[in-house]
Each structure stands twice: as structure tokens, then as C-alpha cells.
Amino acid sequence: MTGILVLAGTPIGDVRDAPPRLAEELAGADVVAAEDTRRLRRLTQALGVAPAGRVVSYFEGNESARTPELVEELAGGARVLLVTDAGMPSVSDPGYRLVAAAVERGVRVTAVPGPSAVLTALALSGLPVDRFCFEGFLPRKAGERLTRLRDVAEERRTLVYFESPHRVDDTLAAMAEVFGADRRGGGCRELTKTYEEVKRGGLGELAAWAGEGVRGEITVVVEGAPDRGPDEIGAEELVRRVRTREEAGERRKEAIAAVAAQAGVPKRDVFDAVVAAKNAGARGPEGDSKGSA
């Protein structure tokens, strides 16, 4: 008989938010795989529990190598508990590889639900919560970050991001540039901790706030794009979007297709707008070709 893999949520700030079952699982697991064994030790001390099983590290640096070892433990009948530093494993944390490998091996996978920074920030933001998407961490390089943001510039669902205090000012400035300074957002800092702060306002205002220096882990929530019909998106705007994508390295054909899909218009309309803009740029103010006598 195979064992069972248990994914356990851990507090994102206040240790009192730990689910009651977490202590039971920590005490009863054959193996506890922790993202940071030192943080696990502090957590178990706060909960007043001592793991009876073996404790091993499971973090980004050794995830690939340790996954097969843990799968063999599971195949042999072990109960393996996976915990990360805060929140649910696999959500921008180690865990996905182990879950996928366990499922492929036919091992049962279950979870101890716990706190989530994504849902907590979403609920506190004051933005629509009926439809949302989680985008995790943005790329560190400025160009890649802008490209990723442009990909969701017309996303109508509320967006949720994780960010570090060292990059949040650059990230919010990039969001204000791509989404617009007036697009509403929320910067959620140190959730559930003593100095919890939720800053709400336009992205331009949030960028200025972050530029003054913020501490702690940040969850950024951004309002979705306004629900505009194709008729509301003029030819100039379509051309601007194509040019933005071309400047980011996309070929014109792919850029036109992506802009058409986002705007909800035929590709031919976008193509015609680009051609018209090109032709207009090749003519002088009176309609004559540039450079003509």
C-alpha cells in the first residue's frame, strides 16, 4: 500500500492562524519536508508540538533532486507532510514537482487548508472578487516585466501579484505605465502581522507610496481592464499596442494577432490600421510624400 502526501498551509504572519490539523500532521507524519527547517522549528515551538518523523529540507535549490527520494518514501507507505514558509505549498512555493510526481506514481495527495496571502489580499483590496487571476512574481528584468504586463493589459479579471520590498517600487511604476496611472490597485503589506498595511488608490499613487520605501512582503492587487467594446478602441490605440509589442521584440504578424485577440476585433482591422498609419507617416502635412519638391 502506498503512503499519502499531505500539503499543509502555514500562517502567513500570525501563528494563531495555523489550522488545528497542522499540529496533528506535524506530530504524526513519517517525513516532514520543509522549505526552511529553521522556520519550521520556530513554528513547531510556537505550536507546542515536536515532529516524531524525520525532517528534511525541500526548497528551490534541492527540489529536483529531493523529489524522487520523497516519492520513493511515499511509494513505500510513508506519510509525507509538505510545508513551506508561509501559505500553501505550490502557490509560488515549492511543491508542484512533488505533487505531479506523486500523482504519476499513483500516490494519494490531500491537503490541510490554511491561510493564503492571495485570497487575503484580494478580500482586503476593495476590488472586484467575483473573477480574478493570480500572476505570481513578475520577472526581475525590466524588459521581461513590461512584456508580461503587456500580455495582461486587457485582462478584465482582477489581477493578484506577489512582490518583494526591493522591487515593488519598480513593479508598481511599470504597472502604472502599462495599465495606466489611474487604474485602481491595492498594496497589501505584512498581512496579519503587527504592522499590516493596505494602501489603496491609483497605480500612480501606489508607485509613489512604494518609492518612499516599504518593508515586508507585498501582495499587489490590480483592477481588471475596463469592459470596452471594440468600437471604443480606435485605430490609433490599436496601432500603439502593436508598436509597443514590436518594441518588446515581437514580430509584427504575432503582435497584430495578439492585439486583435485582446481587443476583440478582426485581425484585418488591426492590419489595416497599421498599414494606414505607416502610409500616413510617409506623407507630408499636406498629403504629399516626404521629400518631394
C-alpha positions as semicolon CSV with decimal commas, in nm:
position;residue;x (nm);y (nm);z (nm)
1;M;0,000;0,000;0,000
2;T;0,131;0,344;-0,093
3;G;0,155;0,629;0,153
4;I;-0,003;0,973;0,137
5;L;0,127;1,320;0,059
6;V;-0,021;1,599;0,272
7;L;0,015;1,962;0,166
8;A;-0,027;2,182;0,472
9;G;-0,093;2,554;0,482
10;T;0,107;2,752;0,735
11;P;0,042;3,100;0,881
12;I;0,131;3,396;0,655
13;G;0,203;3,609;0,960
14;D;0,015;3,545;1,282
15;V;0,093;3,197;1,415
16;R;-0,252;3,184;1,575
17;D;-0,393;3,141;1,225
18;A;-0,243;2,793;1,199
19;P;-0,515;2,537;1,118
20;P;-0,576;2,297;1,411
21;R;-0,491;1,994;1,198
22;L;-0,143;2,129;1,127
23;A;-0,014;2,034;1,473
24;E;-0,162;1,684;1,437
25;E;0,002;1,632;1,100
26;L;0,338;1,762;1,222
27;A;0,328;1,518;1,513
28;G;0,214;1,219;1,309
29;A;0,398;1,241;0,976
30;D;0,674;0,995;0,894
31;V;0,857;1,264;0,699
32;V;0,821;1,642;0,720
33;A;0,956;1,821;0,414
34;A;1,006;2,191;0,494
35;E;1,113;2,483;0,277
36;D;1,317;2,619;0,569
37;T;1,386;2,384;0,860
38;R;1,476;2,675;1,089
39;R;1,140;2,840;1,033
40;L;0,974;2,505;1,083
41;R;1,147;2,474;1,419
42;R;1,015;2,814;1,526
43;L;0,666;2,718;1,410
44;T;0,661;2,386;1,596
45;Q;0,784;2,557;1,911
46;A;0,506;2,813;1,885
47;L;0,250;2,536;1,835
48;G;0,395;2,328;2,116
49;V;0,449;2,019;1,902
50;A;0,752;1,806;1,822
51;P;0,766;1,620;1,489
52;A;0,804;1,248;1,552
53;G;0,923;1,176;1,199
54;R;1,228;1,272;1,001
55;V;1,261;1,639;0,900
56;V;1,420;1,719;0,562
57;S;1,465;2,039;0,366
58;Y;1,270;2,088;0,044
59;F;1,338;2,420;-0,127
60;E;1,400;2,559;-0,475
61;G;1,767;2,461;-0,471
62;N;1,714;2,090;-0,399
63;E;1,356;2,039;-0,519
64;S;1,452;1,848;-0,834
65;A;1,694;1,616;-0,654
66;R;1,482;1,552;-0,344
67;T;1,152;1,487;-0,522
68;P;1,244;1,130;-0,632
69;E;1,358;1,049;-0,278
70;L;1,027;1,161;-0,129
71;V;0,829;0,977;-0,396
72;E;1,009;0,656;-0,302
73;E;0,919;0,718;0,063
74;L;0,557;0,763;-0,043
75;A;0,564;0,451;-0,258
76;G;0,692;0,262;0,043
77;G;0,392;0,363;0,254
78;A;0,517;0,677;0,429
79;R;0,303;0,973;0,526
80;V;0,488;1,279;0,397
81;L;0,392;1,628;0,512
82;L;0,499;1,922;0,294
83;V;0,511;2,272;0,444
84;T;0,652;2,596;0,307
85;D;0,747;2,918;0,483
86;A;0,402;3,076;0,461
87;G;0,074;2,988;0,292
88;M;0,003;2,686;0,075
89;P;0,276;2,477;-0,089
90;S;0,290;2,501;-0,470
91;V;0,149;2,858;-0,476
92;S;0,470;3,043;-0,575
93;D;0,645;2,799;-0,341
94;P;0,797;2,451;-0,377
95;G;0,551;2,166;-0,416
96;Y;0,432;2,137;-0,773
97;R;0,704;1,892;-0,878
98;L;0,636;1,666;-0,582
99;V;0,259;1,670;-0,635
100;A;0,297;1,591;-1,006
101;A;0,541;1,307;-0,936
102;A;0,321;1,163;-0,662
103;V;0,012;1,171;-0,883
104;E;0,202;1,000;-1,164
105;R;0,309;0,728;-0,921
106;G;-0,050;0,674;-0,807
107;V;0,004;0,821;-0,459
108;R;-0,287;0,988;-0,286
109;V;-0,246;1,363;-0,232
110;T;-0,453;1,564;0,015
111;A;-0,427;1,898;0,192
112;V;-0,467;2,076;0,523
113;P;-0,620;2,407;0,408
114;G;-0,463;2,714;0,557
115;P;-0,408;3,089;0,521
116;S;-0,350;3,233;0,174
117;A;-0,193;3,573;0,101
118;V;-0,364;3,570;-0,239
119;L;-0,717;3,544;-0,104
120;T;-0,650;3,763;0,199
121;A;-0,515;4,049;-0,012
122;L;-0,794;4,009;-0,267
123;A;-1,060;4,035;0,002
124;L;-0,897;4,339;0,165
125;S;-0,828;4,528;-0,158
126;G;-1,182;4,653;-0,210
127;L;-1,161;4,548;-0,575
128;P;-1,397;4,303;-0,752
129;V;-1,350;3,947;-0,628
130;D;-1,601;3,758;-0,843
131;R;-1,336;3,686;-1,109
132;F;-0,960;3,706;-1,056
133;C;-0,633;3,553;-1,169
134;F;-0,308;3,501;-0,980
135;E;0,008;3,603;-1,168
136;G;0,268;3,519;-0,903
137;F;0,603;3,703;-0,917
138;L;0,689;3,916;-1,220
139;P;1,030;3,877;-1,390
140;R;1,316;4,071;-1,235
141;K;1,444;4,216;-1,564
142;A;1,267;4,537;-1,664
143;G;1,206;4,437;-2,027
144;E;1,065;4,096;-1,939
145;R;0,850;4,254;-1,669
146;L;0,697;4,503;-1,915
147;T;0,630;4,225;-2,166
148;R;0,449;4,017;-1,905
149;L;0,238;4,315;-1,800
150;R;0,150;4,400;-2,160
151;D;0,026;4,045;-2,206
152;V;-0,248;4,108;-1,948
153;A;-0,310;4,477;-2,017
154;E;-0,663;4,398;-2,140
155;E;-0,738;4,129;-1,880
156;R;-1,077;4,212;-1,729
157;R;-1,036;3,996;-1,419
158;T;-0,875;4,136;-1,105
159;L;-0,501;4,058;-1,101
160;V;-0,301;3,945;-0,798
161;Y;0,080;3,954;-0,778
162;F;0,349;3,877;-0,521
163;E;0,646;4,112;-0,495
164;S;0,948;4,171;-0,274
165;P;1,004;4,505;-0,096
166;H;1,320;4,558;-0,305
167;R;1,135;4,557;-0,638
168;V;0,783;4,670;-0,556
169;D;0,852;5,035;-0,649
170;D;0,978;4,936;-0,996
171;T;0,689;4,694;-1,038
172;L;0,421;4,947;-0,948
173;A;0,583;5,209;-1,173
174;A;0,575;4,958;-1,460
175;M;0,212;4,877;-1,386
176;A;0,122;5,248;-1,391
177;E;0,298;5,278;-1,728
178;V;0,128;4,976;-1,888
179;F;-0,214;4,973;-1,720
180;G;-0,247;5,348;-1,664
181;A;-0,176;5,558;-1,356
182;D;-0,548;5,581;-1,273
183;R;-0,614;5,205;-1,276
184;R;-0,712;5,112;-0,920
185;G;-0,492;4,887;-0,713
186;G;-0,404;4,779;-0,363
187;G;-0,067;4,725;-0,198
188;C;-0,104;4,477;0,089
189;R;0,197;4,467;0,320
190;E;0,277;4,244;0,618
191;L;-0,065;4,075;0,610
192;T;-0,192;3,954;0,951
193;K;0,121;4,089;1,121
194;T;0,154;4,373;1,372
195;Y;0,230;4,638;1,111
196;E;-0,019;4,523;0,849
197;E;-0,091;4,793;0,592
198;V;-0,327;4,806;0,294
199;K;-0,268;5,101;0,063
200;R;-0,547;5,161;-0,189
201;G;-0,550;5,404;-0,481
202;G;-0,448;5,454;-0,841
203;L;-0,136;5,273;-0,959
204;G;0,044;5,604;-0,995
205;E;-0,032;5,684;-0,633
206;L;0,078;5,337;-0,523
207;A;0,404;5,373;-0,717
208;A;0,476;5,697;-0,529
209;W;0,396;5,524;-0,200
210;A;0,633;5,238;-0,276
211;G;0,901;5,483;-0,389
212;E;0,918;5,618;-0,035
213;G;1,030;5,274;0,082
214;V;0,822;4,987;0,214
215;R;0,918;4,685;0,419
216;G;0,793;4,329;0,430
217;E;0,644;4,100;0,170
218;I;0,393;4,268;-0,060
219;T;0,086;4,138;-0,237
220;V;-0,032;4,369;-0,514
221;V;-0,392;4,360;-0,636
222;V;-0,484;4,537;-0,961
223;E;-0,825;4,619;-1,101
224;G;-0,909;4,448;-1,429
225;A;-0,923;4,639;-1,756
226;P;-1,242;4,833;-1,824
227;D;-1,501;4,646;-2,026
228;R;-1,474;4,835;-2,352
229;G;-1,639;4,728;-2,675
230;P;-1,435;4,701;-2,996
231;D;-1,590;5,024;-3,128
232;E;-1,444;5,212;-2,830
233;I;-1,088;5,114;-2,924
234;G;-0,979;5,347;-3,200
235;A;-0,732;5,277;-3,477
236;E;-0,464;5,490;-3,311
237;E;-0,486;5,281;-2,994
238;L;-0,463;4,957;-3,191
239;V;-0,153;5,085;-3,370
240;R;0,002;5,195;-3,040
241;R;-0,046;4,849;-2,894
242;V;0,110;4,682;-3,196
243;R;0,410;4,916;-3,181
244;T;0,452;4,850;-2,808
245;R;0,469;4,477;-2,873
246;E;0,708;4,523;-3,165
247;E;0,937;4,732;-2,946
248;A;0,935;4,446;-2,695
249;G;1,065;4,209;-2,966
250;E;0,751;4,054;-3,116
251;R;0,720;4,015;-3,490
252;R;0,453;4,234;-3,648
253;K;0,235;3,939;-3,750
254;E;0,226;3,798;-3,397
255;A;0,177;4,147;-3,249
256;I;-0,123;4,214;-3,473
257;A;-0,279;3,877;-3,385
258;A;-0,231;3,934;-3,011
259;V;-0,373;4,288;-3,020
260;A;-0,673;4,173;-3,223
261;A;-0,746;3,892;-2,975
262;Q;-0,720;4,125;-2,674
263;A;-0,932;4,398;-2,832
264;G;-1,192;4,160;-2,970
265;V;-1,160;4,285;-3,328
266;P;-1,073;4,108;-3,655
267;K;-0,703;4,081;-3,734
268;R;-0,773;4,251;-4,067
269;D;-0,892;4,564;-3,887
270;V;-0,569;4,586;-3,689
271;F;-0,360;4,517;-4,000
272;D;-0,541;4,789;-4,194
273;A;-0,489;5,037;-3,910
274;V;-0,115;4,961;-3,901
275;V;-0,083;4,999;-4,279
276;A;-0,282;5,325;-4,276
277;A;-0,060;5,466;-4,001
278;K;0,251;5,366;-4,193
279;N;0,124;5,531;-4,510
280;A;0,025;5,845;-4,321
281;G;0,372;5,866;-4,172
282;A;0,527;5,852;-4,517
283;R;0,339;6,165;-4,629
284;G;0,389;6,528;-4,550
285;P;0,138;6,753;-4,370
286;E;-0,038;6,832;-4,697
287;G;-0,059;6,473;-4,813
288;D;0,250;6,488;-5,038
289;S;0,526;6,232;-4,999
290;K;0,808;6,341;-4,771
291;G;1,099;6,482;-4,955
292;S;0,900;6,570;-5,270
293;A;0,957;6,900;-5,436
